[in-house]
Coordinates of C-alpha atoms in Angstrom, one line a residue:
X26 CA 13.2 -0.5 -70.0
X27 CA 9.9 -1.8 -68.7
X28 CA 7.5 0.6 -67.0
X29 CA 7.9 -0.8 -63.5
X30 CA 11.7 -0.6 -63.8
X31 CA 11.4 3.0 -64.8
X32 CA 9.1 3.7 -61.8
X33 CA 11.6 1.9 -59.5
X34 CA 14.7 3.8 -60.6
X35 CA 12.8 7.1 -60.6
X36 CA 11.7 6.6 -57.0
X37 CA 15.3 5.5 -56.0
X38 CA 16.8 8.7 -57.5
X39 CA 14.0 10.8 -55.9
X40 CA 14.8 9.4 -52.5
X41 CA 18.5 10.1 -53.0
X42 CA 17.6 13.7 -53.7
X43 CA 15.5 13.8 -50.5
X44 CA 18.4 12.3 -48.5
X45 CA 21.0 14.7 -50.0
X46 CA 18.9 17.8 -49.2
X47 CA 18.2 16.5 -45.6
X48 CA 21.9 16.5 -45.0
X49 CA 22.0 20.2 -46.0
X50 CA 24.2 19.6 -49.0
X51 CA 24.5 22.7 -51.1
X52 CA 22.0 22.6 -54.0
X53 CA 24.7 23.5 -56.6
X54 CA 26.8 20.5 -55.4
X55 CA 23.7 18.3 -55.8
X56 CA 23.2 19.6 -59.4
X57 CA 26.9 19.0 -60.2
X58 CA 26.7 15.5 -58.8
X59 CA 23.6 14.8 -60.9
X60 CA 25.4 16.1 -64.1
X61 CA 28.4 13.9 -63.4
X62 CA 26.2 10.9 -62.7
X63 CA 24.3 11.4 -65.9
X64 CA 27.5 11.9 -67.8
X65 CA 28.9 8.6 -66.5
X66 CA 25.7 6.7 -67.5
X67 CA 25.8 8.3 -70.9
X68 CA 29.5 7.6 -71.5
X69 CA 29.1 3.9 -70.7
X70 CA 26.0 3.7 -72.8
X71 CA 27.8 5.0 -75.9
X72 CA 31.0 3.1 -75.1
X73 CA 29.1 -0.2 -75.0
X74 CA 27.4 0.7 -78.3
X75 CA 30.8 1.3 -79.9
X76 CA 32.4 -1.8 -78.6
X77 CA 29.5 -4.3 -78.4
X78 CA 27.1 -2.8 -81.0
X79 CA 24.5 -2.3 -78.3
X80 CA 22.3 -4.4 -76.1
X81 CA 19.5 -4.1 -73.6
X82 CA 21.9 -2.9 -70.8
X83 CA 22.8 0.1 -73.0
X84 CA 19.2 1.2 -73.3
X85 CA 19.0 0.9 -69.5
X86 CA 22.0 3.2 -69.1
X87 CA 20.4 5.8 -71.4
X88 CA 17.2 5.6 -69.3
X89 CA 19.3 6.0 -66.1
X90 CA 20.9 9.1 -67.6
X91 CA 17.4 10.8 -67.8
X92 CA 16.1 9.3 -64.6
X93 CA 19.0 10.6 -62.5
X94 CA 17.4 14.1 -62.9
X95 CA 14.9 12.9 -60.3
X96 CA 17.6 13.5 -57.7
X97 CA 17.2 17.2 -58.4
X98 CA 13.4 16.8 -58.1
X99 CA 13.7 15.1 -54.7
X100 CA 16.1 17.8 -53.4
X101 CA 13.7 20.5 -54.6
X102 CA 10.7 18.8 -53.0
X103 CA 12.5 18.5 -49.6
X104 CA 13.5 22.2 -49.7
X105 CA 10.0 23.4 -50.5
X106 CA 8.5 21.2 -47.8
X107 CA 11.1 22.4 -45.4
X108 CA 10.2 26.0 -46.1
X109 CA 6.4 25.3 -45.8
X110 CA 6.9 23.6 -42.4
X111 CA 8.8 26.5 -41.0
X112 CA 5.9 28.9 -41.7
X113 CA 5.1 29.2 -38.0
X114 CA 4.3 31.9 -35.4
X115 CA 5.7 30.8 -32.0
X116 CA 7.1 33.0 -29.3
X117 CA 10.1 31.3 -27.8
X118 CA 11.8 31.8 -24.3
X119 CA 9.1 34.0 -23.0
X120 CA 6.2 33.2 -20.6
X121 CA 3.0 33.4 -22.6
X122 CA -0.6 32.3 -22.4
X123 CA -1.7 30.2 -25.4
X124 CA -4.4 27.7 -26.4
X125 CA -3.6 24.4 -28.1
X126 CA -5.5 21.5 -29.6
X127 CA -4.3 17.9 -28.9
X128 CA -3.9 16.5 -32.4
X129 CA -2.4 13.1 -31.6
X130 CA -3.3 10.4 -29.0
X131 CA -1.2 11.4 -25.9
X132 CA 1.7 9.3 -24.8
X133 CA 0.9 8.2 -21.3
X134 CA 3.4 6.9 -18.6
X135 CA 5.2 8.7 -15.8
X136 CA 4.3 11.9 -17.6
X137 CA 2.0 12.9 -20.5
X138 CA 3.4 14.0 -23.8
X139 CA 0.9 16.0 -25.8
X140 CA 1.3 17.1 -29.4
X141 CA -0.3 20.5 -29.5
X142 CA -1.4 22.6 -32.4
X143 CA -1.4 26.3 -31.5
X144 CA -4.6 28.3 -31.9
X145 CA -4.6 31.9 -33.1
X146 CA -2.8 34.3 -32.8
X147 CA 0.0 31.7 -32.7
X148 CA 0.5 28.9 -35.2
X149 CA 2.6 25.7 -35.4
X150 CA 3.1 22.6 -33.3
X151 CA 4.7 22.2 -29.9
X152 CA 5.4 19.2 -27.7
X153 CA 3.9 19.8 -24.2
X154 CA 5.0 17.6 -21.2
X155 CA 2.7 17.4 -18.2
X156 CA 2.2 15.4 -15.1
X157 CA 0.2 12.2 -15.5
X158 CA -2.9 13.6 -13.9
X159 CA -5.3 15.1 -14.8
X160 CA -5.1 13.2 -18.1
X161 CA -6.0 14.7 -21.5
X162 CA -7.2 13.1 -24.7
X163 CA -7.1 13.6 -28.4
X164 CA -9.3 16.5 -29.5
X165 CA -9.1 18.4 -26.2
X166 CA -8.7 22.1 -26.3
X167 CA -6.5 23.3 -23.5
X168 CA -5.4 26.7 -22.2
X169 CA -1.7 26.9 -21.2
X170 CA 0.5 29.3 -19.3
X171 CA 4.2 28.7 -19.7
X172 CA 7.4 29.0 -21.8
X173 CA 8.0 27.4 -25.2
X174 CA 11.7 26.6 -25.9
X175 CA 13.5 25.5 -29.0
X176 CA 15.0 22.0 -28.6
X177 CA 18.8 22.3 -28.4
X178 CA 20.1 18.8 -29.0
X179 CA 20.5 18.3 -32.8
X180 CA 19.2 14.8 -32.9
X181 CA 16.2 15.8 -30.8
X182 CA 15.5 18.7 -33.1
X183 CA 15.5 16.3 -36.1
X184 CA 13.4 13.8 -34.2
X185 CA 10.7 16.4 -33.5
X186 CA 11.0 18.0 -36.9
X187 CA 9.8 14.8 -38.6
X188 CA 6.5 15.5 -36.8
X189 CA 6.5 19.2 -37.7
X190 CA 7.2 20.1 -34.1
X191 CA 9.5 23.0 -33.5
X192 CA 9.1 23.8 -29.8
X193 CA 8.9 22.1 -26.4
X194 CA 7.0 23.3 -23.3
X195 CA 7.9 21.5 -20.0
X196 CA 5.1 21.4 -17.4
X197 CA 3.2 24.6 -18.1
X198 CA 0.0 25.3 -16.2
X199 CA -2.8 23.6 -18.1
X200 CA -6.6 24.3 -17.9
X201 CA -9.1 22.1 -19.8
X202 CA -11.5 24.1 -22.1
X203 CA -13.5 21.6 -24.1
X204 CA -13.3 18.1 -25.7
X205 CA -14.4 16.6 -29.0
X206 CA -12.7 19.1 -31.2
X207 CA -10.8 16.6 -33.3
X208 CA -11.9 14.0 -35.9
X209 CA -14.9 12.0 -34.7
X210 CA -13.5 8.9 -36.5
X211 CA -10.1 9.3 -34.9
X212 CA -11.7 9.8 -31.4
X213 CA -13.8 6.7 -31.9
X214 CA -10.7 4.6 -32.9
X215 CA -8.6 5.9 -30.0
X216 CA -11.5 5.1 -27.7
X217 CA -11.7 1.6 -29.2
X218 CA -8.0 1.1 -28.6
X219 CA -8.3 2.2 -24.9
X220 CA -11.3 -0.1 -24.3
X221 CA -9.5 -3.0 -25.9
X222 CA -6.4 -2.5 -23.6
X223 CA -8.8 -2.2 -20.6
X224 CA -10.3 -5.5 -21.6
X225 CA -6.8 -7.1 -21.6
X226 CA -6.1 -5.6 -18.1
X227 CA -9.3 -7.0 -16.6
X228 CA -8.5 -10.7 -17.5
X229 CA -4.7 -10.8 -17.5
X230 CA -1.8 -10.2 -15.1
X231 CA -0.6 -6.6 -15.4
X232 CA 2.7 -7.4 -17.1
X233 CA 1.2 -9.9 -19.6
X234 CA -1.6 -7.5 -20.4
X235 CA 0.9 -4.7 -21.1
X236 CA 2.9 -7.1 -23.3
X237 CA -0.2 -8.2 -25.3
X238 CA -1.2 -4.5 -25.8
X239 CA 2.3 -3.9 -27.1
X240 CA 2.4 -6.7 -29.7
X241 CA -1.1 -6.2 -30.9
X242 CA -1.6 -2.4 -30.7
X243 CA 1.9 -1.0 -30.2
X244 CA 1.0 0.4 -26.7
X245 CA 4.0 0.6 -24.3
X246 CA 2.7 3.0 -21.7
X247 CA 2.1 0.3 -19.0
X248 CA 5.6 -1.3 -19.3
X249 CA 7.6 -1.2 -16.1
X250 CA 11.2 0.1 -16.3
X251 CA 12.6 -3.3 -15.5
X252 CA 10.6 -4.9 -18.3
X253 CA 11.7 -2.2 -20.7
X254 CA 15.3 -2.9 -19.7
X255 CA 14.9 -6.6 -20.1
X256 CA 13.4 -6.2 -23.6
X257 CA 16.3 -3.9 -24.6
X258 CA 19.0 -6.3 -23.3
X259 CA 17.3 -9.3 -24.9
X260 CA 16.9 -7.5 -28.2
X261 CA 13.1 -8.0 -28.3
X262 CA 12.0 -4.3 -28.1
X263 CA 11.0 -4.6 -31.8
X264 CA 8.2 -7.0 -30.9
X265 CA 6.1 -4.1 -29.6
X266 CA 6.9 -1.9 -32.6
X267 CA 4.0 -2.5 -34.9
X268 CA 5.0 -4.1 -38.2
X269 CA 4.0 -6.4 -41.0
X270 CA 3.2 -9.1 -38.5
X271 CA 0.3 -7.1 -37.2
X272 CA -1.0 -6.3 -40.6
X273 CA -0.6 -9.8 -41.9
X274 CA -2.4 -11.3 -39.0
X275 CA -5.2 -8.7 -39.2
X276 CA -5.6 -9.2 -43.0
X277 CA -5.7 -13.0 -42.7
X278 CA -8.2 -12.9 -39.9
X279 CA -10.5 -10.3 -41.5
X280 CA -10.4 -11.9 -44.9
X281 CA -11.1 -15.4 -43.5
X282 CA -14.1 -14.1 -41.4
X283 CA -15.6 -11.8 -44.2
X284 CA -15.1 -14.4 -47.0
X285 CA -17.5 -16.7 -45.3
X286 CA -20.5 -14.4 -45.9
X287 CA -19.5 -11.5 -48.2
X288 CA -18.6 -11.4 -51.9
X289 CA -14.9 -11.2 -53.0
X290 CA -15.1 -7.5 -54.1
X291 CA -16.7 -6.4 -50.8
X292 CA -14.1 -8.4 -48.8
X293 CA -11.3 -6.5 -50.5
X294 CA -12.7 -3.0 -49.8
X295 CA -13.7 -3.9 -46.2
X296 CA -10.2 -5.3 -45.5
X297 CA -8.7 -2.1 -46.9
X298 CA -10.9 0.1 -44.7
X299 CA -10.1 -2.0 -41.6
X300 CA -6.3 -1.8 -42.3
X301 CA -6.7 2.0 -42.6
X302 CA -8.6 2.1 -39.3
X303 CA -6.0 0.0 -37.6
X304 CA -3.2 2.3 -38.8
X305 CA -5.0 5.4 -37.5
X306 CA -6.0 3.7 -34.2
X307 CA -2.4 2.7 -33.4
X308 CA -0.9 6.1 -34.1
X309 CA 0.3 5.6 -37.7
X310 CA 3.9 4.6 -36.8
X311 CA 6.3 4.2 -39.7
X312 CA 6.6 0.4 -39.5
X313 CA 2.8 -0.1 -39.6
X314 CA 2.2 2.5 -42.3
X315 CA 4.9 0.8 -44.4
X316 CA 3.3 -2.6 -43.8
X317 CA -0.2 -1.2 -44.5
X318 CA 0.9 0.2 -47.8
X319 CA 2.6 -3.0 -48.8
X320 CA -0.4 -5.0 -47.6
X321 CA -2.6 -2.8 -49.7
X322 CA -0.4 -3.4 -52.8
X323 CA -0.6 -7.2 -52.2
X324 CA -4.4 -7.1 -51.9
X325 CA -4.6 -4.9 -55.1
X326 CA -2.3 -7.3 -57.0
X327 CA -4.5 -10.2 -56.0
X328 CA -7.7 -8.3 -56.8
X329 CA -6.5 -7.4 -60.3
X330 CA -4.6 -10.7 -60.9
X331 CA -1.3 -8.8 -61.4
X332 CA 2.2 -10.0 -60.5
X333 CA 3.5 -8.6 -57.2
X334 CA 7.1 -7.3 -57.0
X335 CA 8.6 -6.9 -53.5
X336 CA 11.2 -4.6 -54.9
X337 CA 8.6 -2.2 -56.3
X338 CA 6.3 -2.5 -53.4
X339 CA 9.0 -1.5 -51.0
X340 CA 9.9 1.4 -53.2
X341 CA 6.3 2.6 -53.6
X342 CA 5.8 2.3 -49.8
X343 CA 8.9 4.5 -49.1
X344 CA 7.9 6.9 -51.8
X345 CA 4.4 7.5 -50.5
X346 CA 5.6 8.0 -47.0
X347 CA 8.3 10.4 -48.0
X348 CA 6.0 12.2 -50.3
X349 CA 3.7 12.9 -47.3
X350 CA 6.6 13.8 -45.0
X351 CA 10.2 14.0 -46.5
X352 CA 11.8 14.2 -43.1
X353 CA 11.0 10.6 -42.2
X354 CA 13.7 9.3 -44.5
X355 CA 16.5 10.8 -42.5
X356 CA 15.1 11.5 -39.1
X357 CA 12.5 8.7 -38.3
X358 CA 14.4 5.8 -36.7
X359 CA 11.3 3.6 -36.9
X360 CA 11.1 4.2 -40.7
X361 CA 14.7 3.3 -41.2
X362 CA 14.7 0.2 -39.0
X363 CA 11.4 -1.0 -40.5
X364 CA 12.6 -0.8 -44.1
X365 CA 16.1 -2.2 -43.3
X366 CA 14.6 -5.2 -41.5
X367 CA 12.2 -5.8 -44.4
X368 CA 15.0 -5.6 -47.0
X369 CA 17.0 -8.1 -44.9
X370 CA 14.1 -10.6 -44.9
X371 CA 13.4 -10.2 -48.6
X372 CA 17.0 -10.2 -50.0
X373 CA 19.3 -11.5 -47.3
X374 CA 17.2 -14.4 -46.1
X375 CA 17.4 -16.4 -49.4
X376 CA 21.2 -15.8 -49.5
X377 CA 21.6 -17.1 -46.0
X378 CA 19.5 -20.1 -46.8
X379 CA 21.9 -21.0 -49.6
X380 CA 24.9 -20.2 -47.5
X381 CA 23.8 -22.6 -44.7
X382 CA 22.4 -25.0 -47.3
X383 CA 19.1 -25.3 -45.5
X384 CA 16.3 -27.2 -47.2
X385 CA 13.0 -25.6 -48.1
X386 CA 11.2 -27.2 -45.2
X387 CA 10.7 -24.9 -42.3
X388 CA 11.4 -27.6 -39.7
X389 CA 9.9 -28.4 -36.3
X390 CA 7.9 -25.4 -35.0
X391 CA 9.3 -23.6 -38.1
X392 CA 12.7 -23.3 -36.5
X393 CA 14.6 -23.0 -39.7
X394 CA 12.3 -20.3 -41.0
X395 CA 12.4 -18.4 -37.7
X396 CA 16.2 -18.7 -37.5
X397 CA 16.7 -17.3 -41.0
X398 CA 14.0 -14.6 -40.6
X399 CA 15.5 -13.4 -37.3
X400 CA 19.1 -13.6 -38.4
X401 CA 18.5 -11.7 -41.7
X402 CA 16.5 -9.0 -40.0
X403 CA 19.1 -8.6 -37.2
X404 CA 22.0 -8.5 -39.6
X405 CA 20.3 -5.8 -41.6
X406 CA 19.6 -3.5 -38.7
X407 CA 22.2 -4.0 -36.0
X408 CA 24.6 -1.2 -37.1
X409 CA 21.7 1.2 -37.0
X410 CA 20.7 -0.1 -33.5
X411 CA 24.3 0.6 -32.2
X412 CA 24.5 4.0 -33.9
X413 CA 21.2 5.2 -32.5
X414 CA 20.9 3.4 -29.2
X415 CA 24.6 2.7 -28.3
X416 CA 24.3 -1.1 -27.9
X417 CA 23.3 -4.4 -29.6
X418 CA 22.8 -7.7 -27.7
X419 CA 24.0 -10.8 -29.5
X420 CA 21.7 -12.8 -27.2
X421 CA 18.9 -11.3 -29.2
X422 CA 19.3 -14.0 -31.9
X423 CA 18.4 -16.7 -29.3
X424 CA 15.6 -14.8 -27.6
X425 CA 14.0 -14.0 -30.9
X426 CA 14.1 -17.5 -32.2
X427 CA 12.5 -18.8 -29.0
X428 CA 9.8 -16.2 -29.1
X429 CA 9.0 -15.4 -32.7
X430 CA 7.7 -19.0 -33.3
X431 CA 4.7 -18.2 -31.0
X432 CA 4.2 -14.5 -31.6
X433 CA 1.9 -14.7 -34.6
X434 CA -0.4 -17.1 -32.7
X435 CA -0.3 -14.9 -29.6
X436 CA -1.2 -11.9 -31.7
X437 CA -4.1 -13.7 -33.3
X438 CA -5.4 -14.9 -29.9
X439 CA -4.9 -11.3 -28.6
X440 CA -7.1 -9.9 -31.3
X441 CA -9.8 -12.5 -30.5
X442 CA -9.5 -11.8 -26.8
X443 CA -10.0 -8.1 -27.5
X444 CA -13.1 -8.9 -29.5
X445 CA -14.5 -11.2 -26.8
X446 CA -13.9 -8.5 -24.1
X447 CA -16.7 -6.5 -25.7
X448 CA -19.1 -9.4 -25.7
X449 CA -18.7 -11.1 -22.3
X450 CA -16.4 -10.7 -19.4
X451 CA -16.8 -14.3 -18.4
X452 CA -15.9 -15.7 -21.8
X453 CA -12.9 -13.4 -22.2
X454 CA -11.8 -14.4 -18.7
X455 CA -11.8 -18.1 -19.7
X456 CA -10.2 -17.4 -23.0
X457 CA -7.7 -15.1 -21.4
X458 CA -6.4 -17.9 -19.2
X459 CA -5.4 -19.8 -22.4
X460 CA -3.8 -16.7 -24.0
X461 CA -1.9 -16.1 -20.7
X462 CA 0.0 -19.4 -21.2
X463 CA 1.7 -18.1 -24.3
X464 CA 2.3 -14.6 -22.8
X465 CA 3.9 -16.1 -19.6
X466 CA 6.3 -18.1 -21.8
X467 CA 7.3 -15.0 -23.8
X468 CA 7.7 -12.7 -20.9
X469 CA 9.8 -15.4 -19.0
X470 CA 12.2 -15.7 -22.0
X471 CA 12.5 -11.9 -22.2
X472 CA 13.2 -11.4 -18.5
X473 CA 15.5 -14.5 -18.2
X474 CA 17.7 -13.7 -21.3
X475 CA 17.6 -10.0 -20.6
X476 CA 18.9 -10.6 -17.1
X477 CA 22.0 -12.3 -18.4
X478 CA 23.4 -9.0 -19.7
X479 CA 26.1 -10.6 -21.8
X480 CA 27.4 -10.5 -25.4
X481 CA 26.8 -6.9 -26.1
X482 CA 28.4 -4.7 -28.8
X483 CA 28.6 -1.1 -27.7
X484 CA 30.6 0.6 -30.5
X485 CA 30.1 0.8 -34.2
X486 CA 31.2 3.9 -36.1
X487 CA 29.5 5.3 -39.3
X488 CA 32.6 4.4 -41.5
X489 CA 32.5 0.8 -40.2
X490 CA 28.7 0.7 -40.8
X491 CA 29.2 1.7 -44.4
X492 CA 31.9 -1.0 -44.9
X493 CA 29.6 -3.5 -43.3
X494 CA 26.7 -2.8 -45.6
X495 CA 28.9 -2.9 -48.7
X496 CA 30.1 -6.4 -47.6
X497 CA 26.5 -7.4 -46.9
X498 CA 25.3 -6.3 -50.3
X499 CA 28.2 -8.2 -51.9
X500 CA 27.2 -11.3 -50.0
X501 CA 23.6 -11.0 -51.1
X502 CA 24.5 -10.4 -54.8
X503 CA 26.9 -13.4 -54.8
X504 CA 24.7 -16.0 -53.1
X505 CA 21.4 -14.9 -54.8
X506 CA 23.1 -15.6 -58.2
X507 CA 23.6 -19.2 -57.2
X508 CA 20.9 -21.7 -58.0

């Protein structure tokens, strides 16, 4: 077996171990399952040698026998990480005074949500909810008086646990102590993000400025409730969840600009640093981290003139993210949706192209490519959307086809507008009028189709989801074999 195949299967088995442990499956049962799995691989390997005198597939089976042990490694890694993360000192259900450091950029909206790291004598992280004003920032040290409670809802517990958060404090008294206690680099990046959004707001209508901030920087604080509902009903909420689009547009723009005056090696490293800065500035959401890792792998492959494998790149991206935080695999919805959508685009899209007998040409305004991309991503994630959010709009296929064809251009123009806002208000105002034409079209489609409120699926059980994905995998295998 080739080295990249060994690495791929080792990662897959490691992730299976992580997943098994996250479901609280008894460790002895996991070991028994691994032994049985290894025995099956070993049996078929020897059986094929006896009946067929051996071939390459037999060697692969013997390798899988050994690599299946990585399931145990993954389970152990999750268990050790789980124990480390629970090493906290928090007083629950009692009114206390405590100091906390804001360690993430606060979520702003109708209320503030601050991720707080306790200062001594306490330790651990807690989510603090406050009124919108006075507002606090990353790196602020704050004195609180209130009660910290354990989250009761199971799904909410898991949602917070993925961020190492084990308590919630609702509207305690808050007194500002000092600022600038966090990373200077992070503070500068968050400040850059806020100034860019402010630049959008100065030259664009409020709703369009909010939408542009969403698709370029993942910022959703300024969305009205009606617009959020329209995005949900039209199936376009994912447009403001940072993804490979953002990274791809950023990489192309940066590479194009830098390559005009800098040597190739310098362009590579500067692009990597800019990607890392963008990830940090936008809050390091699962989708953009995944896209950044894969983008880095692509850049590295080009830099070293090596072949690039989507399969291994996806596996490595998942492995690195899970290695940093094992809980994202089971409890981070963004992580799951991001990877499932990507798998749909990479593997399901070619099968759909053969099924519909589409030509290689993308068509007018790339309608064929947009249709296949949208359909493959939607088919890959819609059971998850129903399981997590309770509904899925079939109208989303139409809305995404109508919008996605102009989103990359809008994003590119948005990044340019953000840059111009630091140079000249007058120039950004003129350029903003042009960008606003695309934004007005996109927001109109979202509100119009979202207002129809038709063709919604509201129920899809776990068993049905499993059957659905088995059928989908069979479809992919069948059509991808065809030439």
